[in-house]
Amino acid sequence: MINFLVEVFAMIKSKFCVQCGLCISSCPKKLLRFSEITTESGEKKNVIISTDPDSCLFCGACMRVCPLRH
């Protein structure tokens, strides 16, 4: 299960994430959401975060819809 979470969070935090939000809408427990951060250079950027990783069902829905996986 730990490997699953590591892979999910690696995709979410990837610089290649296209912010499509498919993972957010596919999560049956609604554990993912967009959050705005400010980078070191002062640029505002949307990132996807998990609101409660301990409640993850490990169903793989987020990974199945991610365009980075195809």
mmCIF file of N, CA, C and O in Angstrom:
data_model
loop_
_atom_site.group_PDB
_atom_site.id
_atom_site.type_symbol
_atom_site.label_atom_id
_atom_site.label_comp_id
_atom_site.label_asym_id
_atom_site.label_seq_id
_atom_site.Cartn_x
_atom_site.Cartn_y
_atom_site.Cartn_z
ATOM 1 N N MET A 1 0.811 -1.193 0.000
ATOM 2 C CA MET A 1 0.000 0.000 0.000
ATOM 3 C C MET A 1 0.856 1.260 0.000
ATOM 4 O O MET A 1 0.488 2.235 -0.615
ATOM 5 N N ILE A 2 1.990 1.189 0.670
ATOM 6 C CA ILE A 2 2.861 2.365 0.706
ATOM 7 C C ILE A 2 3.364 2.680 -0.698
ATOM 8 O O ILE A 2 3.401 3.846 -1.088
ATOM 9 N N ASN A 3 3.722 1.662 -1.485
ATOM 10 C CA ASN A 3 4.185 1.908 -2.848
ATOM 11 C C ASN A 3 3.108 2.577 -3.682
ATOM 12 O O ASN A 3 3.391 3.419 -4.519
ATOM 13 N N PHE A 4 1.854 2.194 -3.473
ATOM 14 C CA PHE A 4 0.739 2.795 -4.193
ATOM 15 C C PHE A 4 0.665 4.283 -3.908
ATOM 16 O O PHE A 4 0.587 5.109 -4.820
ATOM 17 N N LEU A 5 0.698 4.653 -2.628
ATOM 18 C CA LEU A 5 0.637 6.070 -2.261
ATOM 19 C C LEU A 5 1.830 6.841 -2.792
ATOM 20 O O LEU A 5 1.689 7.971 -3.248
ATOM 21 N N VAL A 6 2.998 6.243 -2.745
ATOM 22 C CA VAL A 6 4.193 6.909 -3.268
ATOM 23 C C VAL A 6 4.014 7.200 -4.749
ATOM 24 O O VAL A 6 4.319 8.299 -5.221
ATOM 25 N N GLU A 7 3.485 6.244 -5.503
ATOM 26 C CA GLU A 7 3.291 6.450 -6.937
ATOM 27 C C GLU A 7 2.233 7.518 -7.205
ATOM 28 O O GLU A 7 2.405 8.376 -8.058
ATOM 29 N N VAL A 8 1.143 7.498 -6.462
ATOM 30 C CA VAL A 8 0.088 8.503 -6.640
ATOM 31 C C VAL A 8 0.622 9.898 -6.362
ATOM 32 O O VAL A 8 0.442 10.819 -7.150
ATOM 33 N N PHE A 9 1.311 10.069 -5.236
ATOM 34 C CA PHE A 9 1.805 11.395 -4.889
ATOM 35 C C PHE A 9 2.936 11.840 -5.807
ATOM 36 O O PHE A 9 3.096 13.028 -6.057
ATOM 37 N N ALA A 10 3.696 10.895 -6.347
ATOM 38 C CA ALA A 10 4.725 11.269 -7.314
ATOM 39 C C ALA A 10 4.077 11.828 -8.578
ATOM 40 O O ALA A 10 4.559 12.806 -9.152
ATOM 41 N N MET A 11 2.968 11.241 -9.008
ATOM 42 C CA MET A 11 2.263 11.755 -10.188
ATOM 43 C C MET A 11 1.681 13.124 -9.908
ATOM 44 O O MET A 11 1.780 14.034 -10.727
ATOM 45 N N ILE A 12 1.061 13.277 -8.749
ATOM 46 C CA ILE A 12 0.426 14.547 -8.404
ATOM 47 C C ILE A 12 1.447 15.674 -8.322
ATOM 48 O O ILE A 12 1.213 16.782 -8.773
ATOM 49 N N LYS A 13 2.597 15.410 -7.756
ATOM 50 C CA LYS A 13 3.598 16.449 -7.561
ATOM 51 C C LYS A 13 4.525 16.616 -8.758
ATOM 52 O O LYS A 13 5.377 17.477 -8.770
ATOM 53 N N SER A 14 4.347 15.780 -9.759
ATOM 54 C CA SER A 14 5.189 15.815 -10.939
ATOM 55 C C SER A 14 5.110 17.162 -11.650
ATOM 56 O O SER A 14 4.041 17.767 -11.748
ATOM 57 N N LYS A 15 6.236 17.606 -12.164
ATOM 58 C CA LYS A 15 6.216 18.843 -12.950
ATOM 59 C C LYS A 15 5.470 18.633 -14.266
ATOM 60 O O LYS A 15 5.157 19.577 -14.956
ATOM 61 N N PHE A 16 5.166 17.371 -14.579
ATOM 62 C CA PHE A 16 4.446 17.066 -15.808
ATOM 63 C C PHE A 16 2.930 17.026 -15.618
ATOM 64 O O PHE A 16 2.188 16.864 -16.561
ATOM 65 N N CYS A 17 2.467 17.167 -14.372
ATOM 66 C CA CYS A 17 1.034 17.163 -14.101
ATOM 67 C C CYS A 17 0.387 18.293 -14.896
ATOM 68 O O CYS A 17 0.833 19.435 -14.851
ATOM 69 N N VAL A 18 -0.677 17.967 -15.633
ATOM 70 C CA VAL A 18 -1.334 18.958 -16.492
ATOM 71 C C VAL A 18 -2.520 19.627 -15.801
ATOM 72 O O VAL A 18 -3.255 20.396 -16.425
ATOM 73 N N GLN A 19 -2.729 19.330 -14.512
ATOM 74 C CA GLN A 19 -3.788 19.957 -13.722
ATOM 75 C C GLN A 19 -5.165 19.771 -14.353
ATOM 76 O O GLN A 19 -5.998 20.661 -14.321
ATOM 77 N N CYS A 20 -5.386 18.595 -14.926
ATOM 78 C CA CYS A 20 -6.679 18.344 -15.584
ATOM 79 C C CYS A 20 -7.789 18.098 -14.574
ATOM 80 O O CYS A 20 -8.963 18.266 -14.890
ATOM 81 N N GLY A 21 -7.434 17.659 -13.367
ATOM 82 C CA GLY A 21 -8.437 17.436 -12.327
ATOM 83 C C GLY A 21 -9.162 16.107 -12.425
ATOM 84 O O GLY A 21 -10.084 15.847 -11.652
ATOM 85 N N LEU A 22 -8.775 15.259 -13.367
ATOM 86 C CA LEU A 22 -9.449 13.967 -13.495
ATOM 87 C C LEU A 22 -9.281 13.110 -12.240
ATOM 88 O O LEU A 22 -10.207 12.417 -11.831
ATOM 89 N N CYS A 23 -8.125 13.190 -11.618
ATOM 90 C CA CYS A 23 -7.904 12.413 -10.392
ATOM 91 C C CYS A 23 -8.826 12.910 -9.279
ATOM 92 O O CYS A 23 -9.364 12.118 -8.506
ATOM 93 N N ILE A 24 -9.047 14.209 -9.225
ATOM 94 C CA ILE A 24 -9.911 14.796 -8.204
ATOM 95 C C ILE A 24 -11.343 14.285 -8.368
ATOM 96 O O ILE A 24 -11.968 13.840 -7.411
ATOM 97 N N SER A 25 -11.836 14.341 -9.600
ATOM 98 C CA SER A 25 -13.227 13.932 -9.827
ATOM 99 C C SER A 25 -13.416 12.422 -9.742
ATOM 100 O O SER A 25 -14.526 11.953 -9.512
ATOM 101 N N SER A 26 -12.357 11.648 -9.897
ATOM 102 C CA SER A 26 -12.500 10.189 -9.877
ATOM 103 C C SER A 26 -12.420 9.590 -8.480
ATOM 104 O O SER A 26 -12.824 8.448 -8.271
ATOM 105 N N CYS A 27 -11.920 10.320 -7.516
ATOM 106 C CA CYS A 27 -11.735 9.780 -6.172
ATOM 107 C C CYS A 27 -13.093 9.551 -5.492
ATOM 108 O O CYS A 27 -13.835 10.503 -5.267
ATOM 109 N N PRO A 28 -13.430 8.294 -5.160
ATOM 110 C CA PRO A 28 -14.740 8.032 -4.559
ATOM 111 C C PRO A 28 -14.899 8.643 -3.167
ATOM 112 O O PRO A 28 -16.015 8.894 -2.727
ATOM 113 N N LYS A 29 -13.801 8.903 -2.483
ATOM 114 C CA LYS A 29 -13.891 9.496 -1.144
ATOM 115 C C LYS A 29 -13.649 11.003 -1.161
ATOM 116 O O LYS A 29 -13.649 11.652 -0.124
ATOM 117 N N LYS A 30 -13.409 11.555 -2.362
ATOM 118 C CA LYS A 30 -13.179 12.998 -2.532
ATOM 119 C C LYS A 30 -12.030 13.487 -1.658
ATOM 120 O O LYS A 30 -12.133 14.488 -0.953
ATOM 121 N N LEU A 31 -10.901 12.782 -1.732
ATOM 122 C CA LEU A 31 -9.737 13.099 -0.901
ATOM 123 C C LEU A 31 -8.737 14.027 -1.579
ATOM 124 O O LEU A 31 -7.773 14.450 -0.960
ATOM 125 N N LEU A 32 -8.936 14.324 -2.859
ATOM 126 C CA LEU A 32 -8.002 15.172 -3.596
ATOM 127 C C LEU A 32 -8.673 16.504 -3.917
ATOM 128 O O LEU A 32 -9.871 16.571 -4.165
ATOM 129 N N ARG A 33 -7.862 17.581 -3.930
ATOM 130 C CA ARG A 33 -8.394 18.897 -4.299
ATOM 131 C C ARG A 33 -7.253 19.771 -4.797
ATOM 132 O O ARG A 33 -6.089 19.483 -4.577
ATOM 133 N N PHE A 34 -7.628 20.858 -5.476
ATOM 134 C CA PHE A 34 -6.651 21.851 -5.902
ATOM 135 C C PHE A 34 -6.328 22.768 -4.732
ATOM 136 O O PHE A 34 -7.190 23.073 -3.906
ATOM 137 N N SER A 35 -5.088 23.206 -4.664
ATOM 138 C CA SER A 35 -4.675 24.193 -3.674
ATOM 139 C C SER A 35 -3.684 25.128 -4.357
ATOM 140 O O SER A 35 -2.831 24.690 -5.124
ATOM 141 N N GLU A 36 -3.800 26.416 -4.095
ATOM 142 C CA GLU A 36 -2.884 27.388 -4.692
ATOM 143 C C GLU A 36 -1.672 27.578 -3.788
ATOM 144 O O GLU A 36 -1.812 27.765 -2.581
ATOM 145 N N ILE A 37 -0.485 27.504 -4.384
ATOM 146 C CA ILE A 37 0.747 27.742 -3.637
ATOM 147 C C ILE A 37 1.515 28.869 -4.325
ATOM 148 O O ILE A 37 1.237 29.216 -5.462
ATOM 149 N N THR A 38 2.478 29.417 -3.629
ATOM 150 C CA THR A 38 3.385 30.395 -4.210
ATOM 151 C C THR A 38 4.764 29.759 -4.272
ATOM 152 O O THR A 38 5.284 29.281 -3.264
ATOM 153 N N THR A 39 5.338 29.713 -5.469
ATOM 154 C CA THR A 39 6.651 29.109 -5.653
ATOM 155 C C THR A 39 7.739 30.034 -5.105
ATOM 156 O O THR A 39 7.476 31.187 -4.757
ATOM 157 N N GLU A 40 8.948 29.514 -5.042
ATOM 158 C CA GLU A 40 10.076 30.319 -4.549
ATOM 159 C C GLU A 40 10.293 31.572 -5.385
ATOM 160 O O GLU A 40 10.761 32.581 -4.884
ATOM 161 N N SER A 41 9.929 31.492 -6.667
ATOM 162 C CA SER A 41 10.096 32.653 -7.549
ATOM 163 C C SER A 41 8.934 33.639 -7.442
ATOM 164 O O SER A 41 8.912 34.651 -8.140
ATOM 165 N N GLY A 42 7.950 33.334 -6.571
ATOM 166 C CA GLY A 42 6.822 34.230 -6.387
ATOM 167 C C GLY A 42 5.648 33.940 -7.298
ATOM 168 O O GLY A 42 4.617 34.608 -7.227
ATOM 169 N N GLU A 43 5.770 32.938 -8.147
ATOM 170 C CA GLU A 43 4.704 32.575 -9.069
ATOM 171 C C GLU A 43 3.621 31.780 -8.327
ATOM 172 O O GLU A 43 3.910 30.909 -7.530
ATOM 173 N N LYS A 44 2.363 32.105 -8.607
ATOM 174 C CA LYS A 44 1.247 31.353 -8.028
ATOM 175 C C LYS A 44 0.967 30.145 -8.917
ATOM 176 O O LYS A 44 0.962 30.253 -10.137
ATOM 177 N N LYS A 45 0.738 28.999 -8.279
ATOM 178 C CA LYS A 45 0.560 27.765 -9.034
ATOM 179 C C LYS A 45 -0.468 26.900 -8.319
ATOM 180 O O LYS A 45 -0.502 26.840 -7.093
ATOM 181 N N ASN A 46 -1.331 26.244 -9.090
ATOM 182 C CA ASN A 46 -2.264 25.275 -8.534
ATOM 183 C C ASN A 46 -1.575 23.926 -8.438
ATOM 184 O O ASN A 46 -0.887 23.503 -9.367
ATOM 185 N N VAL A 47 -1.755 23.267 -7.322
ATOM 186 C CA VAL A 47 -1.246 21.905 -7.144
ATOM 187 C C VAL A 47 -2.393 21.057 -6.603
ATOM 188 O O VAL A 47 -3.360 21.574 -6.052
ATOM 189 N N ILE A 48 -2.264 19.767 -6.771
ATOM 190 C CA ILE A 48 -3.265 18.847 -6.255
ATOM 191 C C ILE A 48 -2.737 18.280 -4.949
ATOM 192 O O ILE A 48 -1.606 17.829 -4.868
ATOM 193 N N ILE A 49 -3.580 18.331 -3.921
ATOM 194 C CA ILE A 49 -3.175 17.807 -2.624
ATOM 195 C C ILE A 49 -4.214 16.801 -2.136
ATOM 196 O O ILE A 49 -5.360 16.794 -2.579
ATOM 197 N N SER A 50 -3.789 15.946 -1.234
ATOM 198 C CA SER A 50 -4.705 15.016 -0.595
ATOM 199 C C SER A 50 -5.138 15.608 0.734
ATOM 200 O O SER A 50 -4.314 16.061 1.523
ATOM 201 N N THR A 51 -6.432 15.587 0.994
ATOM 202 C CA THR A 51 -6.937 16.147 2.239
ATOM 203 C C THR A 51 -6.801 15.181 3.408
ATOM 204 O O THR A 51 -6.751 15.601 4.553
ATOM 205 N N ASP A 52 -6.705 13.877 3.101
ATOM 206 C CA ASP A 52 -6.611 12.874 4.167
ATOM 207 C C ASP A 52 -6.051 11.568 3.610
ATOM 208 O O ASP A 52 -6.798 10.620 3.346
ATOM 209 N N PRO A 53 -4.726 11.483 3.403
ATOM 210 C CA PRO A 53 -4.136 10.288 2.786
ATOM 211 C C PRO A 53 -4.418 9.001 3.561
ATOM 212 O O PRO A 53 -4.476 7.927 2.972
ATOM 213 N N ASP A 54 -4.640 9.094 4.862
ATOM 214 C CA ASP A 54 -4.909 7.893 5.658
ATOM 215 C C ASP A 54 -6.261 7.271 5.332
ATOM 216 O O ASP A 54 -6.508 6.115 5.667
ATOM 217 N N SER A 55 -7.137 8.020 4.688
ATOM 218 C CA SER A 55 -8.464 7.496 4.348
ATOM 219 C C SER A 55 -8.532 6.926 2.932
ATOM 220 O O SER A 55 -9.592 6.495 2.489
ATOM 221 N N CYS A 56 -7.410 6.907 2.235
ATOM 222 C CA CYS A 56 -7.361 6.390 0.867
ATOM 223 C C CYS A 56 -7.803 4.927 0.839
ATOM 224 O O CYS A 56 -7.392 4.114 1.675
ATOM 225 N N LEU A 57 -8.655 4.580 -0.136
ATOM 226 C CA LEU A 57 -9.144 3.206 -0.309
ATOM 227 C C LEU A 57 -8.190 2.344 -1.129
ATOM 228 O O LEU A 57 -8.396 1.148 -1.238
ATOM 229 N N PHE A 58 -7.180 2.957 -1.737
ATOM 230 C CA PHE A 58 -6.245 2.257 -2.621
ATOM 231 C C PHE A 58 -6.974 1.608 -3.799
ATOM 232 O O PHE A 58 -6.615 0.525 -4.242
ATOM 233 N N CYS A 59 -8.020 2.266 -4.272
ATOM 234 C CA CYS A 59 -8.821 1.702 -5.363
ATOM 235 C C CYS A 59 -8.161 1.898 -6.733
ATOM 236 O O CYS A 59 -8.481 1.199 -7.680
ATOM 237 N N GLY A 60 -7.280 2.893 -6.844
ATOM 238 C CA GLY A 60 -6.579 3.137 -8.098
ATOM 239 C C GLY A 60 -7.343 3.995 -9.095
ATOM 240 O O GLY A 60 -6.882 4.186 -10.217
ATOM 241 N N ALA A 61 -8.497 4.509 -8.704
ATOM 242 C CA ALA A 61 -9.295 5.318 -9.637
ATOM 243 C C ALA A 61 -8.498 6.514 -10.155
ATOM 244 O O ALA A 61 -8.531 6.825 -11.348
ATOM 245 N N CYS A 62 -7.774 7.183 -9.283
ATOM 246 C CA CYS A 62 -6.998 8.360 -9.683
ATOM 247 C C CYS A 62 -5.903 8.000 -10.681
ATOM 248 O O CYS A 62 -5.632 8.738 -11.620
ATOM 249 N N MET A 63 -5.295 6.858 -10.481
ATOM 250 C CA MET A 63 -4.219 6.442 -11.375
ATOM 251 C C MET A 63 -4.753 6.013 -12.735
ATOM 252 O O MET A 63 -4.119 6.257 -13.757
ATOM 253 N N ARG A 64 -5.915 5.379 -12.754
ATOM 254 C CA ARG A 64 -6.484 4.908 -14.022
ATOM 255 C C ARG A 64 -6.850 6.058 -14.955
ATOM 256 O O ARG A 64 -6.790 5.899 -16.171
ATOM 257 N N VAL A 65 -7.273 7.201 -14.410
ATOM 258 C CA VAL A 65 -7.698 8.307 -15.264
ATOM 259 C C VAL A 65 -6.576 9.300 -15.587
ATOM 260 O O VAL A 65 -6.752 10.147 -16.452
ATOM 261 N N CYS A 66 -5.459 9.182 -14.919
ATOM 262 C CA CYS A 66 -4.369 10.146 -15.120
ATOM 263 C C CYS A 66 -3.782 10.039 -16.520
ATOM 264 O O CYS A 66 -3.343 8.957 -16.932
ATOM 265 N N PRO A 67 -3.741 11.150 -17.282
ATOM 266 C CA PRO A 67 -3.168 11.106 -18.616
ATOM 267 C C PRO A 67 -1.663 10.808 -18.611
ATOM 268 O O PRO A 67 -1.116 10.368 -19.638
ATOM 269 N N LEU A 68 -0.994 11.006 -17.494
ATOM 270 C CA LEU A 68 0.432 10.674 -17.422
ATOM 271 C C LEU A 68 0.660 9.168 -17.462
ATOM 272 O O LEU A 68 1.754 8.712 -17.761
ATOM 273 N N ARG A 69 -0.343 8.387 -17.132
ATOM 274 C CA ARG A 69 -0.225 6.929 -17.093
ATOM 275 C C ARG A 69 -0.495 6.303 -18.454
ATOM 276 O O ARG A 69 -0.354 5.108 -18.603
ATOM 277 N N HIS A 70 -0.943 7.071 -19.420
ATOM 278 C CA HIS A 70 -1.335 6.487 -20.721
ATOM 279 C C HIS A 70 -0.293 6.758 -21.762
ATOM 280 O O HIS A 70 0.451 7.624 -21.752
#
